[in-house]
mmCIF file of C-alpha atoms in Angstrom:
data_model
loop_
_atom_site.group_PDB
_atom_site.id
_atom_site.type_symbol
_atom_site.label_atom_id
_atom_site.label_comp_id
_atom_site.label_asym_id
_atom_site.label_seq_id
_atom_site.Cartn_x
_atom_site.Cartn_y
_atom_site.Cartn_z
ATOM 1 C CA UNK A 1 0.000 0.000 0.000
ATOM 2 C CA UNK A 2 3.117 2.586 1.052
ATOM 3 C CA UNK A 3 4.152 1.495 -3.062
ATOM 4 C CA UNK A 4 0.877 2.654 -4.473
ATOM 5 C CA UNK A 5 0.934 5.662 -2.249
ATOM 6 C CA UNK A 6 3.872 6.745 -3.310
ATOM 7 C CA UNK A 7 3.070 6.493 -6.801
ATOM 8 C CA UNK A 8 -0.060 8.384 -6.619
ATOM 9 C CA UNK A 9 1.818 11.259 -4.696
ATOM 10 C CA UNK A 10 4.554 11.385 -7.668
ATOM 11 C CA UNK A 11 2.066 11.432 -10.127
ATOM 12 C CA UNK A 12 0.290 14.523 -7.987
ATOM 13 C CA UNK A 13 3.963 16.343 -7.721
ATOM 14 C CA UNK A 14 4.370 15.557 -11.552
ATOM 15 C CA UNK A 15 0.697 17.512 -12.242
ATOM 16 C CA UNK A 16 1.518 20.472 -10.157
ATOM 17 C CA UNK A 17 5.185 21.099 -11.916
ATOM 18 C CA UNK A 18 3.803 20.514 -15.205
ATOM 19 C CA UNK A 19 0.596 22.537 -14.598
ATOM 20 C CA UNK A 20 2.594 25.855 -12.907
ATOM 21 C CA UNK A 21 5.580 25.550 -15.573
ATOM 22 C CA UNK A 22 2.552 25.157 -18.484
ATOM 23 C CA UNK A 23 1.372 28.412 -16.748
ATOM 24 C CA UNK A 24 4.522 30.288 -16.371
ATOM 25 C CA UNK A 25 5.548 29.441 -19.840
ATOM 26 C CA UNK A 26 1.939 30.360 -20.849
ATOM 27 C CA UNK A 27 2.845 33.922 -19.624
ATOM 28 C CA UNK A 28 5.400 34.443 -21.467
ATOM 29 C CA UNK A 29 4.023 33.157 -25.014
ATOM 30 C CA UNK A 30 6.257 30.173 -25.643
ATOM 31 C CA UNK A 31 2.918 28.343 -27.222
ATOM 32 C CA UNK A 32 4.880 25.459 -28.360
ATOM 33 C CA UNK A 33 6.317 24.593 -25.116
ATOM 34 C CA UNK A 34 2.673 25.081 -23.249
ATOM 35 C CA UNK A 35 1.347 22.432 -25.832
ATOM 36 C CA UNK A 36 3.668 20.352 -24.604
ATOM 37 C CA UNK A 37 3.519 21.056 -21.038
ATOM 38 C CA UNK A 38 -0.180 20.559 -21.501
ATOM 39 C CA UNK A 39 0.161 16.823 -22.337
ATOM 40 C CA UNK A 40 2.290 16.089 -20.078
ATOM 41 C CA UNK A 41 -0.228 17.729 -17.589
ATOM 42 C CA UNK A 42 -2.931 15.509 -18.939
ATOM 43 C CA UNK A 43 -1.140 12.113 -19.070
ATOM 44 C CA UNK A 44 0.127 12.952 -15.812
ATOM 45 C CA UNK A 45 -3.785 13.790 -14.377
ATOM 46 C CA UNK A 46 -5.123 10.763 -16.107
ATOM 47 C CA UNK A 47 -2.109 8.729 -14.122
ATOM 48 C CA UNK A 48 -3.033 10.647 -11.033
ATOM 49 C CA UNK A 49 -6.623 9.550 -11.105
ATOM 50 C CA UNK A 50 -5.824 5.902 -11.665
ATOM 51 C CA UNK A 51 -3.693 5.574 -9.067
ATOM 52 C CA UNK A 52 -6.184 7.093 -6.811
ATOM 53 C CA UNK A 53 -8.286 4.700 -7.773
ATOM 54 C CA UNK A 54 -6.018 1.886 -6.883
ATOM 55 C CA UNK A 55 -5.197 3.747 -3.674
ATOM 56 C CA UNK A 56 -8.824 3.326 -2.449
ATOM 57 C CA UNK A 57 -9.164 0.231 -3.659
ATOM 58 C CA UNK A 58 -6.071 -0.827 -1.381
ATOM 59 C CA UNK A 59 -7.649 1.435 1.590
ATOM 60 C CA UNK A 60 -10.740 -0.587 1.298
ATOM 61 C CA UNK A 61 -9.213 -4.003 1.714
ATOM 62 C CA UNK A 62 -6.965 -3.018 4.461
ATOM 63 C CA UNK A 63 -9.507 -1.536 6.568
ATOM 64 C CA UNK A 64 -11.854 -4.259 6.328
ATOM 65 C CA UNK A 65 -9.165 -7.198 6.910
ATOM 66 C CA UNK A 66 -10.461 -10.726 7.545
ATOM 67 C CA UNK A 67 -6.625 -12.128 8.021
ATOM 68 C CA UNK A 68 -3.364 -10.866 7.255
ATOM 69 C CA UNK A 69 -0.312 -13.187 6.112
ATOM 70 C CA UNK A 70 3.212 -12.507 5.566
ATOM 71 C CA UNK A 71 3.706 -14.085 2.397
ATOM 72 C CA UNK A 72 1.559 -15.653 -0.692
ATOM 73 C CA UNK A 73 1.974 -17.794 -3.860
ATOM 74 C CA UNK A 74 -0.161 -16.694 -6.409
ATOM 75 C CA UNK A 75 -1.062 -19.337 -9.204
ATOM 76 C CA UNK A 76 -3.334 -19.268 -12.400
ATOM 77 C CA UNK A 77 -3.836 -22.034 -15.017
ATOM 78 C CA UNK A 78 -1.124 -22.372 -17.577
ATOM 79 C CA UNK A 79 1.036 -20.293 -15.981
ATOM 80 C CA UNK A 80 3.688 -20.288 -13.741
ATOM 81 C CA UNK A 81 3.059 -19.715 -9.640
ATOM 82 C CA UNK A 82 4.520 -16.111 -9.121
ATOM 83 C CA UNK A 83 5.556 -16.237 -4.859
ATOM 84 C CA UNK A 84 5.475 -12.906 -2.844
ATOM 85 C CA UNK A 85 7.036 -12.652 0.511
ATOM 86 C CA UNK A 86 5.254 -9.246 1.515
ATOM 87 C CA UNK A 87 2.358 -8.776 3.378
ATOM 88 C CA UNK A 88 -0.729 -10.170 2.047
ATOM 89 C CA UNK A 89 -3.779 -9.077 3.140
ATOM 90 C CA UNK A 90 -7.105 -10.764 2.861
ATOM 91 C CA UNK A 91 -10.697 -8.988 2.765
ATOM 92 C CA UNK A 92 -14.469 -8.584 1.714
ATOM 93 C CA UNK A 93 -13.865 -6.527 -0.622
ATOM 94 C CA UNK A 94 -10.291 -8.365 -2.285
ATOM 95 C CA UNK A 95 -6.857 -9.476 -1.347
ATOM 96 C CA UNK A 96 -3.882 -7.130 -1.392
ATOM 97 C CA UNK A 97 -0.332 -8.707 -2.182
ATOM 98 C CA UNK A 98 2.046 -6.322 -1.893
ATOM 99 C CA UNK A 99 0.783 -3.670 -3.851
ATOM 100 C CA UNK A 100 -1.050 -5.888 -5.975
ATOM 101 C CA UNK A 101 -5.054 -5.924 -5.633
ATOM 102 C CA UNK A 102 -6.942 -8.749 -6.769
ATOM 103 C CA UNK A 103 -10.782 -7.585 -6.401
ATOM 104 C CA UNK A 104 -13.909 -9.456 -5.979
ATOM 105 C CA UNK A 105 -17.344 -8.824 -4.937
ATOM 106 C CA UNK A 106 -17.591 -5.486 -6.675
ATOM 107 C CA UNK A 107 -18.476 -5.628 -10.141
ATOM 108 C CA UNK A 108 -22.190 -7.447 -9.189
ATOM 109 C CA UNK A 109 -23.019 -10.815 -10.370
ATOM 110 C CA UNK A 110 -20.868 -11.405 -13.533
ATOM 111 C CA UNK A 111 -17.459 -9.394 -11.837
ATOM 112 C CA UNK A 112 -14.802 -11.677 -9.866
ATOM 113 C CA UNK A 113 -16.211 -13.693 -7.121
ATOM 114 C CA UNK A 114 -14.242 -16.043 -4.553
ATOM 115 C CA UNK A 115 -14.928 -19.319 -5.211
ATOM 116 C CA UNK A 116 -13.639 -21.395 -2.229
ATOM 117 C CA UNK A 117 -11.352 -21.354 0.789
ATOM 118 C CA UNK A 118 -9.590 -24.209 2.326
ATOM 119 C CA UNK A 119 -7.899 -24.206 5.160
ATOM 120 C CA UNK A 120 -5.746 -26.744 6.558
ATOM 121 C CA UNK A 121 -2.981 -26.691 9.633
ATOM 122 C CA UNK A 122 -0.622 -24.573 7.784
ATOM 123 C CA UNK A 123 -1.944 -23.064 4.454
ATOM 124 C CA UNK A 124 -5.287 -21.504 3.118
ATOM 125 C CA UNK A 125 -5.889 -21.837 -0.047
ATOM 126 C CA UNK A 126 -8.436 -19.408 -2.002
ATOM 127 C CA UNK A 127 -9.890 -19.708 -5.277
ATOM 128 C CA UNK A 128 -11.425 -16.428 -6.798
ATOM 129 C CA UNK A 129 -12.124 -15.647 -10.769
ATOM 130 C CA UNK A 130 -15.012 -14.969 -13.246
ATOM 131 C CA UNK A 131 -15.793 -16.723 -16.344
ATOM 132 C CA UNK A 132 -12.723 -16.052 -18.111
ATOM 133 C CA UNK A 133 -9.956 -16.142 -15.684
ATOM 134 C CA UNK A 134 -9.648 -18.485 -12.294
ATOM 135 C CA UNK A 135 -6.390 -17.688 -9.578
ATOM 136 C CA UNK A 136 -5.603 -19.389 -7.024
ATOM 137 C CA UNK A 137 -3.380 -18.215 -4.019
ATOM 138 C CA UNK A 138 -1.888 -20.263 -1.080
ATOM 139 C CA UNK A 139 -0.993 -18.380 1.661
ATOM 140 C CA UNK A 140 0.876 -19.716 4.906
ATOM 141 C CA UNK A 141 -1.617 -18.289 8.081
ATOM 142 C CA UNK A 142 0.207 -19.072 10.805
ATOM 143 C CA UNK A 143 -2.505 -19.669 13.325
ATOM 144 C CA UNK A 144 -1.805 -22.368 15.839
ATOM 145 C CA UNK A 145 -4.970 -22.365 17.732
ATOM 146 C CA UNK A 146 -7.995 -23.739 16.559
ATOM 147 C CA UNK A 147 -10.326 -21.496 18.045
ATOM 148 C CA UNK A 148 -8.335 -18.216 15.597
ATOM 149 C CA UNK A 149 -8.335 -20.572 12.897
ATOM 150 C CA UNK A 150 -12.110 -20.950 13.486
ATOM 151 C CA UNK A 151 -13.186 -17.067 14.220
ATOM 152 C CA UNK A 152 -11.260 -16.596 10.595
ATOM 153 C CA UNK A 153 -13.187 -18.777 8.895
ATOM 154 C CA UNK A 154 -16.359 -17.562 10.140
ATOM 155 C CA UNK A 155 -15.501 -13.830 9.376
ATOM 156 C CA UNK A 156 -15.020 -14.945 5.790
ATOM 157 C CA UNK A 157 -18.704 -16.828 5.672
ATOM 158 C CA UNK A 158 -20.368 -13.844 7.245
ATOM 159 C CA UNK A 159 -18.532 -10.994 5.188
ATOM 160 C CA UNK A 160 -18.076 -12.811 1.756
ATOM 161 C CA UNK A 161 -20.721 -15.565 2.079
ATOM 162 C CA UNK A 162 -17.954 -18.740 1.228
ATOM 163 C CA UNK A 163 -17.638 -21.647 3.676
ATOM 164 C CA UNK A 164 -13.960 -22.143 4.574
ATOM 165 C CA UNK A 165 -13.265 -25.867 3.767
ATOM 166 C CA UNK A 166 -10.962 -26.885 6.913
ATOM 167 C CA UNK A 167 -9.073 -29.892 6.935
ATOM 168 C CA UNK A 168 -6.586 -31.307 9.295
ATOM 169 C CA UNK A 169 -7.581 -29.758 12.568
#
């Protein structure tokens, strides 16, 4: 989240200089150079707005964490399992790896659902796609009492409406 942050403030910075030197030059009729100034001013806005975007999106999923990890392995079919060893964050709304964010539940009935969750004594595993695209990520949970492991799995029945599959216990 401190990644996509970051990025939205640069892109913010990179509005402001490009909208007061489009302005200054402005003044002083160098037309070509405001043109130019100008699109770099709009990329740079239309940047700025997406990463705001994403920025909320990540808000959202970190304030309404069901379980936080510290490391995932994402996997989809046909390709290669891609592992990240940064905080992974599981919620209602998505999952945030890193400053990746995998949404579901948003888009209505056709968007990205989550499919299942199993949980055994050392992994979950969640499965979450639509019709044209299924993922898969394991994560390691680290809960050693039963009674977490059980809370967990009923705070991800009540807030995304999937029984948690556990195995193992």
């Amino acid at each position: 989240m401190k990644l996509i942050r970051k990025r939205r403030n640069g892109y913010a910075l990179l509005f402001a200089a490009s909208i007061c030197l489009a302005v200054w030059l402005g003044m002083a009729f160098v037309l070509e150079v405001v043109f130019a100034f100008g699109a770099i001013s709009l990329i740079s806005l239309l940047l700025l707005v997406r990463q705001s975007r994403l920025l909320y999106d990540a808000t959202l999923i970190w304030d309404n964490r069901i379980l936080a990890v510290p490391s995932a392995l994402v996997s989809m079919p046909g390709r290669q399992m891609k592992k990240d060893t940064v905080e992974t964050v599981i919620s209602t709304f998505g999952i945030l790896i890193g400053s990746e964010i995998y949404r579901w539940g948003l888009d209505g009935v056709h968007g990205v659902r989550l499919h299942t969750a199993h949980i055994d004594q050392e992994r979950m595993y969640l499965t979450f796609g639509d019709a044209a695209q299924t993922m898969r990520v394991e994560l390691l949970h680290g809960m050693t009492q039963k009674q977490a492991l059980l809370d967990a799995a009923q705070k991800l029945l009540h807030e995304t409406g999937v029984t948690a599959d556990i195995t193992g216990w």
